[in-house]
Coordinates of C-alpha atoms and ligand atoms in Angstrom, one line a residue:
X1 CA 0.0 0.0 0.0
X2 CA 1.2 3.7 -0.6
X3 CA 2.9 4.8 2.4
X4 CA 1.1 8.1 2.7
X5 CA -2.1 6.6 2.5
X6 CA -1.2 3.6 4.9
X7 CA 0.0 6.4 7.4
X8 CA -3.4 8.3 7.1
X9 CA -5.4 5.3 7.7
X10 CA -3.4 4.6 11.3
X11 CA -3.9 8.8 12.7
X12 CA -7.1 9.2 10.8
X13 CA -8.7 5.8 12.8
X14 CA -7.4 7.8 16.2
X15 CA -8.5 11.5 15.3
X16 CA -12.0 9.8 14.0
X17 CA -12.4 8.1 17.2
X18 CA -11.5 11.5 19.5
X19 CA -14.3 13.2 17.1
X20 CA -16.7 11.0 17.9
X21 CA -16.2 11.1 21.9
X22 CA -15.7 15.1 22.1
X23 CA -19.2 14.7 20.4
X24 CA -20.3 12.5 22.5
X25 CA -19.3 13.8 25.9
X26 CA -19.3 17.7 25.3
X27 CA -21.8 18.1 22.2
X28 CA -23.8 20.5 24.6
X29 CA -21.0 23.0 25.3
X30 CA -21.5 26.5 24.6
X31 CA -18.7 27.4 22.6
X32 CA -19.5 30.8 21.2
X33 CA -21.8 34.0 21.1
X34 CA -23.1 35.2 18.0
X35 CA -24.1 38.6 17.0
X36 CA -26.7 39.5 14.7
X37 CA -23.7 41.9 12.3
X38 CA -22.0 38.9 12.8
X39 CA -24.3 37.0 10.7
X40 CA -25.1 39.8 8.7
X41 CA -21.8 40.8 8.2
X42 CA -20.6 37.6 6.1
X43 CA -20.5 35.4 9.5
X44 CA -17.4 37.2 10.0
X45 CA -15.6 35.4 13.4
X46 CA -18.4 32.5 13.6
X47 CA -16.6 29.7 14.3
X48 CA -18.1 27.0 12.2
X49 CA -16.5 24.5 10.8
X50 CA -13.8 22.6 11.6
X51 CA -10.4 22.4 9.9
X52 CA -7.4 21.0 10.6
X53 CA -4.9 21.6 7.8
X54 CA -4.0 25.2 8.7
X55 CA -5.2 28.4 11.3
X56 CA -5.2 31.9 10.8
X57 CA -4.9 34.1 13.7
X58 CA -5.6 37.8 12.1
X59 CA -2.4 40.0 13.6
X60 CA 0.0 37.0 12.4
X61 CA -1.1 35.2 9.4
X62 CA -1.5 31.5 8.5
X63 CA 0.0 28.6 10.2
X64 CA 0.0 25.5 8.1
X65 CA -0.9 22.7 11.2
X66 CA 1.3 25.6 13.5
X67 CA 3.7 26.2 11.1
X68 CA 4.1 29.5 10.2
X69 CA 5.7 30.3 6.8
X70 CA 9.0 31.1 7.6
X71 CA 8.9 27.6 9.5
X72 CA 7.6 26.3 6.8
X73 CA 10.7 27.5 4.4
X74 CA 13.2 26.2 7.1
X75 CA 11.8 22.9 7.3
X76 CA 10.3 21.5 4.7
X77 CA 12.6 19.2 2.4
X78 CA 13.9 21.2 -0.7
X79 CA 15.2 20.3 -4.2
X80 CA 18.6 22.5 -2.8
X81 CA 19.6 23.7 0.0
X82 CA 19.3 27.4 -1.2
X83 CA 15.7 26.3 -2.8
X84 CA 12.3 27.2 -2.0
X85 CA 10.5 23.9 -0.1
X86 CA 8.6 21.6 -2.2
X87 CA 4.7 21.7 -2.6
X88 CA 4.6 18.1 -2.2
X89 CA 6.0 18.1 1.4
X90 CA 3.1 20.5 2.4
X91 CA 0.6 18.3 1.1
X92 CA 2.1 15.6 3.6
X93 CA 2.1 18.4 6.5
X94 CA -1.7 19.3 5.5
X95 CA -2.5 15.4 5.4
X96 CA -0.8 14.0 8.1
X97 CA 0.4 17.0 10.6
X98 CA 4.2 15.9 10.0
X99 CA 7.0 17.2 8.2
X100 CA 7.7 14.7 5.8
X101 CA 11.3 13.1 5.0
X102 CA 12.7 13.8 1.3
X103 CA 12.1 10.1 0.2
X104 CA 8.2 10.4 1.5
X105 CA 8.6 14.0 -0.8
X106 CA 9.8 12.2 -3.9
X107 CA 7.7 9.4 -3.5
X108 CA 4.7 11.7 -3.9
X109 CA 6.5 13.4 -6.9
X110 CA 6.8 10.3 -8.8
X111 CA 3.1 9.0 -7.6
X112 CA 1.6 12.3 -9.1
X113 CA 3.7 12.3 -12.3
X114 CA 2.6 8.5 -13.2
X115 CA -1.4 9.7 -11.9
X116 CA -1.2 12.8 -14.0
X117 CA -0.7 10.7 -16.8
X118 CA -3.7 8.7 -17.2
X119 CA -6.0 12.9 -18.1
X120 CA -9.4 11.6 -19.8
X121 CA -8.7 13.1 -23.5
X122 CA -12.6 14.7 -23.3
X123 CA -10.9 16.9 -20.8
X124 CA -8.9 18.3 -23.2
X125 CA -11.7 18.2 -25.9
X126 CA -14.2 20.0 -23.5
X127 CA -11.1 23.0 -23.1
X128 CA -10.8 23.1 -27.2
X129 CA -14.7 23.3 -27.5
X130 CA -14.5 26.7 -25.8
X131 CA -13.6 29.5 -27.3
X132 CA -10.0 31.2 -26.6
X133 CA -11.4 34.2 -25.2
X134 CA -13.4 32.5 -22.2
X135 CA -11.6 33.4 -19.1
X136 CA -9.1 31.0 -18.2
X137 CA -10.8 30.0 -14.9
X138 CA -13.9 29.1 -17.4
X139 CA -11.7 26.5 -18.8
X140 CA -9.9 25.2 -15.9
X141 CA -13.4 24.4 -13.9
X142 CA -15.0 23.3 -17.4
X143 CA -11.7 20.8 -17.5
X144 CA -12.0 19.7 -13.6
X145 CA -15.5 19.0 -14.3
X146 CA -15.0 17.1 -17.5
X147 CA -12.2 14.6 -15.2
X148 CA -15.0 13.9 -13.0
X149 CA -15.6 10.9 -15.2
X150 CA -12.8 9.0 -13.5
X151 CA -14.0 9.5 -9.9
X152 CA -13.3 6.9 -8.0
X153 CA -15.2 8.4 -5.3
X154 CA -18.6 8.5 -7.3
X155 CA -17.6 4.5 -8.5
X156 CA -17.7 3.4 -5.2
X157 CA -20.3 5.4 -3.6
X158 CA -22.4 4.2 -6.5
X159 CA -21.6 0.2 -5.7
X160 CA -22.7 0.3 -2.1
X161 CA -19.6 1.3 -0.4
X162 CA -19.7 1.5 3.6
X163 CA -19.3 5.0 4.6
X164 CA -16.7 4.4 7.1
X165 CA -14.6 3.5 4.1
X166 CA -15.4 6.5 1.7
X167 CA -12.1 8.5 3.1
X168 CA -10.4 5.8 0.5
X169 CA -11.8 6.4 -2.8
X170 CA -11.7 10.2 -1.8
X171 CA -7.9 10.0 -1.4
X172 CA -7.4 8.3 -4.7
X173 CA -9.4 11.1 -6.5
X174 CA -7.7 13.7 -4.4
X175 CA -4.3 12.5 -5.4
X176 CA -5.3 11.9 -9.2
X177 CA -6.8 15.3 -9.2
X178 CA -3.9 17.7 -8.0
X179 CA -1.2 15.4 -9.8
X180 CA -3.4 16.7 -13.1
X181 CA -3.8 20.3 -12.1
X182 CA -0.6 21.6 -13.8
X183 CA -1.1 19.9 -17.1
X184 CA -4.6 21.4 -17.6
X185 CA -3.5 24.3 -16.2
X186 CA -0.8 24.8 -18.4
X187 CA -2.5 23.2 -21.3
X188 CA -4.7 26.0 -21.1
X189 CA -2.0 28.4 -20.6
X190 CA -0.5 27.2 -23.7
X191 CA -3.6 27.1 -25.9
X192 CA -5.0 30.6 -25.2
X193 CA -1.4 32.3 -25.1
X194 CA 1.2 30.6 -27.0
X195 CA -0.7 29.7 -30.0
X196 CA -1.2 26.1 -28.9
X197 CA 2.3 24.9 -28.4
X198 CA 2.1 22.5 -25.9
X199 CA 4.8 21.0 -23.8
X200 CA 4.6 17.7 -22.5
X201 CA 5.1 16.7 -18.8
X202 CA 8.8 15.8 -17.5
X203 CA 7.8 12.9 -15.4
X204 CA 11.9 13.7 -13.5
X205 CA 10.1 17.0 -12.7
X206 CA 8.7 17.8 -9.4
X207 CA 5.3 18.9 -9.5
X208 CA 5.4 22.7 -9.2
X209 CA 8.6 22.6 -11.3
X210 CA 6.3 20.7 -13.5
X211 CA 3.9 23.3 -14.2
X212 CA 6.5 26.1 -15.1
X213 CA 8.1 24.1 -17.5
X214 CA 4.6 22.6 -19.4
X215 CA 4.3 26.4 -19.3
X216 CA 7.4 26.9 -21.5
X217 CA 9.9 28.3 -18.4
X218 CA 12.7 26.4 -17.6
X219 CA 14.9 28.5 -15.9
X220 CA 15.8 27.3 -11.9
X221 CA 14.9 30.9 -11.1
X222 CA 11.1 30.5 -12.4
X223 CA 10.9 26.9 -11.2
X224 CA 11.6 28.6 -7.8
X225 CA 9.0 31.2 -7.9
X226 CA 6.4 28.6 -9.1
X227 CA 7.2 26.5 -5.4
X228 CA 6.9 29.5 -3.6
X229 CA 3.9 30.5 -5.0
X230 CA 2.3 26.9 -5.2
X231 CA 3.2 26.9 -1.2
X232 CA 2.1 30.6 -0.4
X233 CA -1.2 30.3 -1.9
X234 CA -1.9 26.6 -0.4
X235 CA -4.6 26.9 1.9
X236 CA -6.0 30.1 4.5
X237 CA -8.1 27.9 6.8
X238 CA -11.5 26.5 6.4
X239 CA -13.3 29.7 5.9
X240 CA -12.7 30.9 2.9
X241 CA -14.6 31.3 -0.1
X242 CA -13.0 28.5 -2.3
X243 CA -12.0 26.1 1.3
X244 CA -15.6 26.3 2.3
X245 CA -17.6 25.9 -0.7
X246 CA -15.4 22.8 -1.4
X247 CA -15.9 21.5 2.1
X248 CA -19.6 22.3 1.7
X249 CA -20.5 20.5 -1.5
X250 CA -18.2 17.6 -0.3
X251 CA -20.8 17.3 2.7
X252 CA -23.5 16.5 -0.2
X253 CA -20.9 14.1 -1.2
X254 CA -20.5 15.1 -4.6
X255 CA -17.0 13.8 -5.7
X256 CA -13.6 15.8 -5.4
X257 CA -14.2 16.9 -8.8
X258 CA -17.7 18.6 -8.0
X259 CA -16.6 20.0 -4.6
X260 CA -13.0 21.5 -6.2
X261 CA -14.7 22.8 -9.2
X262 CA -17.5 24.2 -6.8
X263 CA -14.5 26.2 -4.6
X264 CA -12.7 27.3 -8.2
X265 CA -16.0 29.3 -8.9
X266 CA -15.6 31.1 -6.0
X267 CA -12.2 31.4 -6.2
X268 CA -12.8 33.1 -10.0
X269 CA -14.7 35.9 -8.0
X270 CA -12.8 39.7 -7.6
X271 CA -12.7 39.9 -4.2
X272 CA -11.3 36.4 -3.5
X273 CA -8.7 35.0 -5.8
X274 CA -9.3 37.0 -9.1
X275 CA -8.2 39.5 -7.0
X276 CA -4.5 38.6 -8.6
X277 CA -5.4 39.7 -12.0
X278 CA -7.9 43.0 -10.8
X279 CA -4.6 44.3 -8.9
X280 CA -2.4 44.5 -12.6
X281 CA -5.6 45.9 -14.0
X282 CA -5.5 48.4 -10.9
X283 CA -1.5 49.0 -11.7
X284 CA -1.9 48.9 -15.8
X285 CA -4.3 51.6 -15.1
X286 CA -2.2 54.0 -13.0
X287 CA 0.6 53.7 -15.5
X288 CA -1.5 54.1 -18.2
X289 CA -2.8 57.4 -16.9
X290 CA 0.3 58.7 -14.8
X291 CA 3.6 57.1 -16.3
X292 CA 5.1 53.9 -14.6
X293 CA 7.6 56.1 -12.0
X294 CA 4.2 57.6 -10.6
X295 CA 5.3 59.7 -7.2
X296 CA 3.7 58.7 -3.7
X297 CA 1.7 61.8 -3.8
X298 CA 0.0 60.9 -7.6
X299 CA -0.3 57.0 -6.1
X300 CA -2.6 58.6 -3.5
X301 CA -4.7 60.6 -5.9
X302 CA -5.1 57.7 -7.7
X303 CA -6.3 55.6 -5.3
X304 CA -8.4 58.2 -3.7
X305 CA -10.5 58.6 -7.4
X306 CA -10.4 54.4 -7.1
X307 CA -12.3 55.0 -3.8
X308 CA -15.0 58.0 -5.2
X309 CA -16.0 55.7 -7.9
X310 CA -17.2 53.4 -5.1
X311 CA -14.5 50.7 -6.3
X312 CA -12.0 48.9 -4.1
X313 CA -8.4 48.7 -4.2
X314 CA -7.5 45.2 -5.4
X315 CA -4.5 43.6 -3.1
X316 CA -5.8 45.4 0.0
X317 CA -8.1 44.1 3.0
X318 CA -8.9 41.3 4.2
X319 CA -11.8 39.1 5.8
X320 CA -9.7 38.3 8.8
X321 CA -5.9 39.9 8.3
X322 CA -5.7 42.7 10.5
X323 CA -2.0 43.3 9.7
X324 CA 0.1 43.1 7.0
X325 CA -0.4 39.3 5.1
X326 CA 2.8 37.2 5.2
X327 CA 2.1 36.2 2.0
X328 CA 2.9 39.6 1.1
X329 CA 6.1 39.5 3.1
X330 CA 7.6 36.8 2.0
X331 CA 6.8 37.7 -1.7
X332 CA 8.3 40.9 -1.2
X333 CA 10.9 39.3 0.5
X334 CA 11.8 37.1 -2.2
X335 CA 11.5 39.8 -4.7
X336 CA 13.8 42.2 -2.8
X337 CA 16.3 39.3 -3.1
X338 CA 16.3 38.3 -6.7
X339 CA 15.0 41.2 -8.1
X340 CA 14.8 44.4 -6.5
X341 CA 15.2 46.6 -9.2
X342 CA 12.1 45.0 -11.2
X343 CA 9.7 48.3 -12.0
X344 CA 6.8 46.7 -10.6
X345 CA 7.9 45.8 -7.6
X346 CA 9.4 49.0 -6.7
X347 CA 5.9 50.4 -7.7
X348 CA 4.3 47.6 -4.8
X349 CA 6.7 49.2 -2.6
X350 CA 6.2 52.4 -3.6
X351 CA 1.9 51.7 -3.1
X352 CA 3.1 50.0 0.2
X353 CA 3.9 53.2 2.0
X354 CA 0.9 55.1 0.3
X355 CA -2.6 52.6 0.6
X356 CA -2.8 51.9 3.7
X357 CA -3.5 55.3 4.7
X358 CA -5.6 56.4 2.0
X359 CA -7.9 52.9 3.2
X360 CA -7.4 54.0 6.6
X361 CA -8.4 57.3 6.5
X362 CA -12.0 55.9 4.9
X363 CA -12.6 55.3 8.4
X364 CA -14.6 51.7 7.6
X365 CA -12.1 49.2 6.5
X366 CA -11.3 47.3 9.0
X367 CA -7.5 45.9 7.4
X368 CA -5.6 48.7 4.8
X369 CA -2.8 46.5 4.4
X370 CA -2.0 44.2 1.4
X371 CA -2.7 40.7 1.1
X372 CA -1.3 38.1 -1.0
X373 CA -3.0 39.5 -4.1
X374 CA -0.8 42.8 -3.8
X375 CA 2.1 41.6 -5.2
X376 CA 2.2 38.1 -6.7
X377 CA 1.0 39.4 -10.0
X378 CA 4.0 41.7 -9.9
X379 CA 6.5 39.0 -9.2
X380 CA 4.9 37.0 -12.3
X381 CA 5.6 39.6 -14.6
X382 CA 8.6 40.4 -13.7
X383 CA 9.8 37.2 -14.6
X384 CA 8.3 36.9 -17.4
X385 CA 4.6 35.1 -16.9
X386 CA 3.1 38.6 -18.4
X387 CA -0.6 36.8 -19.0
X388 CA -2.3 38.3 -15.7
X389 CA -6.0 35.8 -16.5
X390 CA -4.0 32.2 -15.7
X391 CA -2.7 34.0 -12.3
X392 CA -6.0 32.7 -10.4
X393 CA -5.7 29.4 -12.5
X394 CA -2.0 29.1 -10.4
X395 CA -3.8 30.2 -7.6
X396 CA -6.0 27.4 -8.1
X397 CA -3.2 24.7 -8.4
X398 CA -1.9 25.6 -5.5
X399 CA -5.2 25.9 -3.5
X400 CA -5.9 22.1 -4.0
X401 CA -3.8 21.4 -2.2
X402 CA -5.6 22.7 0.9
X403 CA -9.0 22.0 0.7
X404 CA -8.7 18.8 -1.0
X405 CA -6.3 17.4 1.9
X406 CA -9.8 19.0 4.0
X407 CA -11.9 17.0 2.0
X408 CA -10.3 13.9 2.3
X409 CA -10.5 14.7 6.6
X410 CA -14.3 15.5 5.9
X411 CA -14.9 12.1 4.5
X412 CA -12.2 10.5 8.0
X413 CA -14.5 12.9 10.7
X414 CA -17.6 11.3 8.6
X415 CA -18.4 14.9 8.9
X416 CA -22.3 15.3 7.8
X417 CA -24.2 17.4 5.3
X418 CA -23.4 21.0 6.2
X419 CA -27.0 23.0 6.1
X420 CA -27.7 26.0 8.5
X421 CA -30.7 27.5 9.3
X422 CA -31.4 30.8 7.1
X423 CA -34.3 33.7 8.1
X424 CA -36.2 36.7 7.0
X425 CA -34.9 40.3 8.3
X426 CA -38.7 40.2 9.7
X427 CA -37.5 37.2 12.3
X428 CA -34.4 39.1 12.7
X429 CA -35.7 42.6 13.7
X430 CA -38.6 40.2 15.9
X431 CA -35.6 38.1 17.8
X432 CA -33.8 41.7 19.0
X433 CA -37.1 44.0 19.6
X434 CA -36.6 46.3 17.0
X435 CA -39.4 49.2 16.6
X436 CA -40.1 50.3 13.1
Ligands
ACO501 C1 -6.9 35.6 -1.6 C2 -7.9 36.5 -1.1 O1 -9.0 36.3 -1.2 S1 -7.3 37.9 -0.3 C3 -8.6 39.1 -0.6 C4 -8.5 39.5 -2.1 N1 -9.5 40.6 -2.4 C5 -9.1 41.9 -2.6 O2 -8.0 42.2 -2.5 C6 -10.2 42.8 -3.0 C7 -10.1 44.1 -2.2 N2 -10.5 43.9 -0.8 C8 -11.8 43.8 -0.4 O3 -12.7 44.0 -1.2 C9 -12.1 43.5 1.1 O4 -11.1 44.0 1.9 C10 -12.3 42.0 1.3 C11 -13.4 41.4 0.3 C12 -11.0 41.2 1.1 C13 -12.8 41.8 2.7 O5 -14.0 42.3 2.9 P1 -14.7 42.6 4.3 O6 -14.3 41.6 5.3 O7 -16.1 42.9 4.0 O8 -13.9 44.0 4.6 P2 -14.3 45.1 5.7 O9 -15.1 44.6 6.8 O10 -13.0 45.8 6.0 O11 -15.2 46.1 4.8 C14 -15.7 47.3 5.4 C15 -15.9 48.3 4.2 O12 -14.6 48.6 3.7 C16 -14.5 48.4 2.3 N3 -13.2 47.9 1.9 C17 -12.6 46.8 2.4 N4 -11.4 46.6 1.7 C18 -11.4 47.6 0.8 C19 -10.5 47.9 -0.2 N5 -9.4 47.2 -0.5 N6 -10.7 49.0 -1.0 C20 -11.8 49.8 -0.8 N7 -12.7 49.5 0.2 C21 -12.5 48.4 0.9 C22 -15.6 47.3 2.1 O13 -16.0 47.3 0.7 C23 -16.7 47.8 3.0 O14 -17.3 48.9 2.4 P3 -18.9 49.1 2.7 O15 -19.2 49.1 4.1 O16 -19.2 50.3 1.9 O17 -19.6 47.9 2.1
OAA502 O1 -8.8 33.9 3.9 C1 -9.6 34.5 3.1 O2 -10.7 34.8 3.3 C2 -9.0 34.9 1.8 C3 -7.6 34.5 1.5 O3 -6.7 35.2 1.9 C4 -7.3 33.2 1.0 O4 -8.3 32.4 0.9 O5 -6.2 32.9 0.7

């Protein structure tokens, strides 16, 4: 049996089993108080769900199971020692709460490389039926769709399986499904802009090394930005727009397939993870009207007129960030290593110093400081991966990895169809005694 999978089975049995009893013996704590503009306001600080593979506490950023991301760098195994850590070693810390050893990374290299071999051909037919001018993110969720056709998960649900055993299927579909990710992803990347040259997979390749060269880069230096980016954008707790909509279709169980593709639609919107192509659109903008050396003082008018027209400044705010995102940092970081001269990101820096007090002086938003979405567009770029509508499709890759390591936990925890109670502003306004 594959190691990973064998491991899961052992801790999974154990953390099922503590599930159950914490149920059982305190199912009738009260854990939480909930305000009415707490439900009103998005369910903003409801805790609701439960998620293991990372946390997010809102002054210091994600922690994949407690590590943070600096951690992460120094810990997990790399390709070289000066390298960025390898996806596939995250997966394993999502999965099983462990930092893996380089042979368990390797071995899930190799296992995705011979899985992402076996892509349905209709996948690729479905992506060719559309046209070339449908977004990107229309033909990667058209694509992940179209795989569903090989669910395992679906196969054995439909043969009778016991329940207790559906965690299985769901790993196999999991793992099938983000070892395929980069070739559609790139396919797509190569059909819409590089007149349909396409690159086939290096089976030697590691995954996110992988994707940049079925992109057509196969410089070290981009192979490195594509792991940092595949780890950055990995997972931001069970909350989110594209981690819960995957849990929550998952709870209907529909197949990885559904549930992913489900979460990708979310993640397509503006103010989630298209948010990485709005911000060039934000920055083409300003450089179209002031000149690409713009000074801090025309930066602020221009966000300022952003703000009149009742729009909001992509790359900034946040749901639960009340600081400065790490994601941020450590993309800056990076950048102010390899590349600091690049014009873009001195313009992030330069935006950096400027935003946050335009945002702040609004006096309603409740975090002016950049998230992840500020710069990684910029970094893209500047190396060269100039297409800004596949930038939510990498984000996509990369989220998998997250909240399909979740889904496989939903289907350990036997967690059950997710459905809360909805009603009318009449109840509401009834329930708190207000006079109209
Ligand atoms: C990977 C990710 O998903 S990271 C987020 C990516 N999204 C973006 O960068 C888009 C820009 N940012 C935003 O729209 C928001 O900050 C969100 C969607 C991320 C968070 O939204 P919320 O939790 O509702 O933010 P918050 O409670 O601070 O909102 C209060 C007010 O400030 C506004 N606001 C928040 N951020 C911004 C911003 N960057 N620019 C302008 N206004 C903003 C909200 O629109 C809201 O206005 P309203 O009361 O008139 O409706
Ligand atoms: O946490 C959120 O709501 C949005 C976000 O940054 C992410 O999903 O990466």
């Amino acid at each position: 049996m594959d190691p990973v999978k064998q491991k899961l089975k052992e801790v999974g049995s154990k953390r099922a089993e503590q599930l159950k009893r914490l149920v059982a013996e305190h199912g009738n704590d009260v854990i939480q108080e909930v305000t009415l503009e707490q439900v009103i306001s998005g369910m903003k600080g409801i805790v609701a769900l439960l998620t293991d593979t990372s946390s997010l506490d809102p002054e210091e950023g994600i922690r994949f199971r407690d590590y943070s991301i600096p951690e992460l760098r120094q810990h997990l195994p790399k390709l070289k020692d000066d390298g960025e850590p390898l996806p596939e070693g995250l997966f394993y810390l999502m999965l099983l709460g462990e930092i893996p050893d380089r042979a368990t990374v390797d071995f899930i290299s190799r296992d995705w490389a011979r899985r992402a071999a076996d892509i349905p051909g209709h996948a690729f037919d479905v992506i060719n039926a559309l046209p070339k001018s449908a977004h990107p993110m229309i033909q990667f969720n058209t694509a992940i769709l179209a795989m569903s056709t090989q669910s395992h998960f679906r196969k054995a649900y439909m043969e009778g399986m016991d329940k207790k055993d559906y965690w299985d299927p769901m790993y196999e579909g999991v793992n099938d499904l983000i070892s395929r990710l980069p070739v559609i992803a790139a396919y797509i990347y190569r059909r819409v802009f590089h007149n349909e040259k396409y690159i086939d997979m290096d089976p030697s390749l590691d995954w996110a090394g992988n994707l940049a060269h079925m992109m057509g880069y196969d410089s070290e230096e981009i192979k490195r930005l594509m792991r940092l980016y595949m780890v950055l954008h990995a997972d931001h707790e069970g909350g989110n727009v594209s981690a819960h909509t995957t849990h929550l279709v998952g709870t209907a169980l529909s197949n990885p397939y559904y549930s992913f593709a489900a979460g990708m639609n979310g993640l397509a919107g503006p103010l989630h993870g298209m948010a990485n192509q709005e911000v060039m659109v934000w920055l083409e903008q300003l450089i179209a009207e002031i000149g690409d050396n713009p000074t801090k003082e025309q930066i602020r008018e221009y966000a300022e007129n952003t703000l009149k027209q009742g729009r909001v400044i992509p790359g900034y705010g946040h749901a639960v960030l009340r600081k400065t995102d790490p994601r941020f940092t450590e993309q800056l970081n990076f950048a102010n290593k390899y590349i600091p001269e690049a014009p873009l990101i001195k313009l992030v820096r330069n935006i950096y110093e400027v935003v946050p007090d335009v945002l702040r002086s609004t006096g309603k938003v409740k975090n002016p400081w950049p998230n992840v979405d500020a710069i990684s567009g910029s970094l893209l770029t500047s190396y060269g991966i100039t297409e800004h509508p596949i930038y939510t499709v990498l984000f996509g890759v990369s989220r998998s990895l997250g909240v399909l390591s979740s889904l496989i936990w939903d289907r350990i925890y036997g967690q059950p169809l997710e459905r809360p109670s909805s009603k009318s502003l009449e109840w509401y306004m009834k329930k708190v005694g207000f006079k109209q």
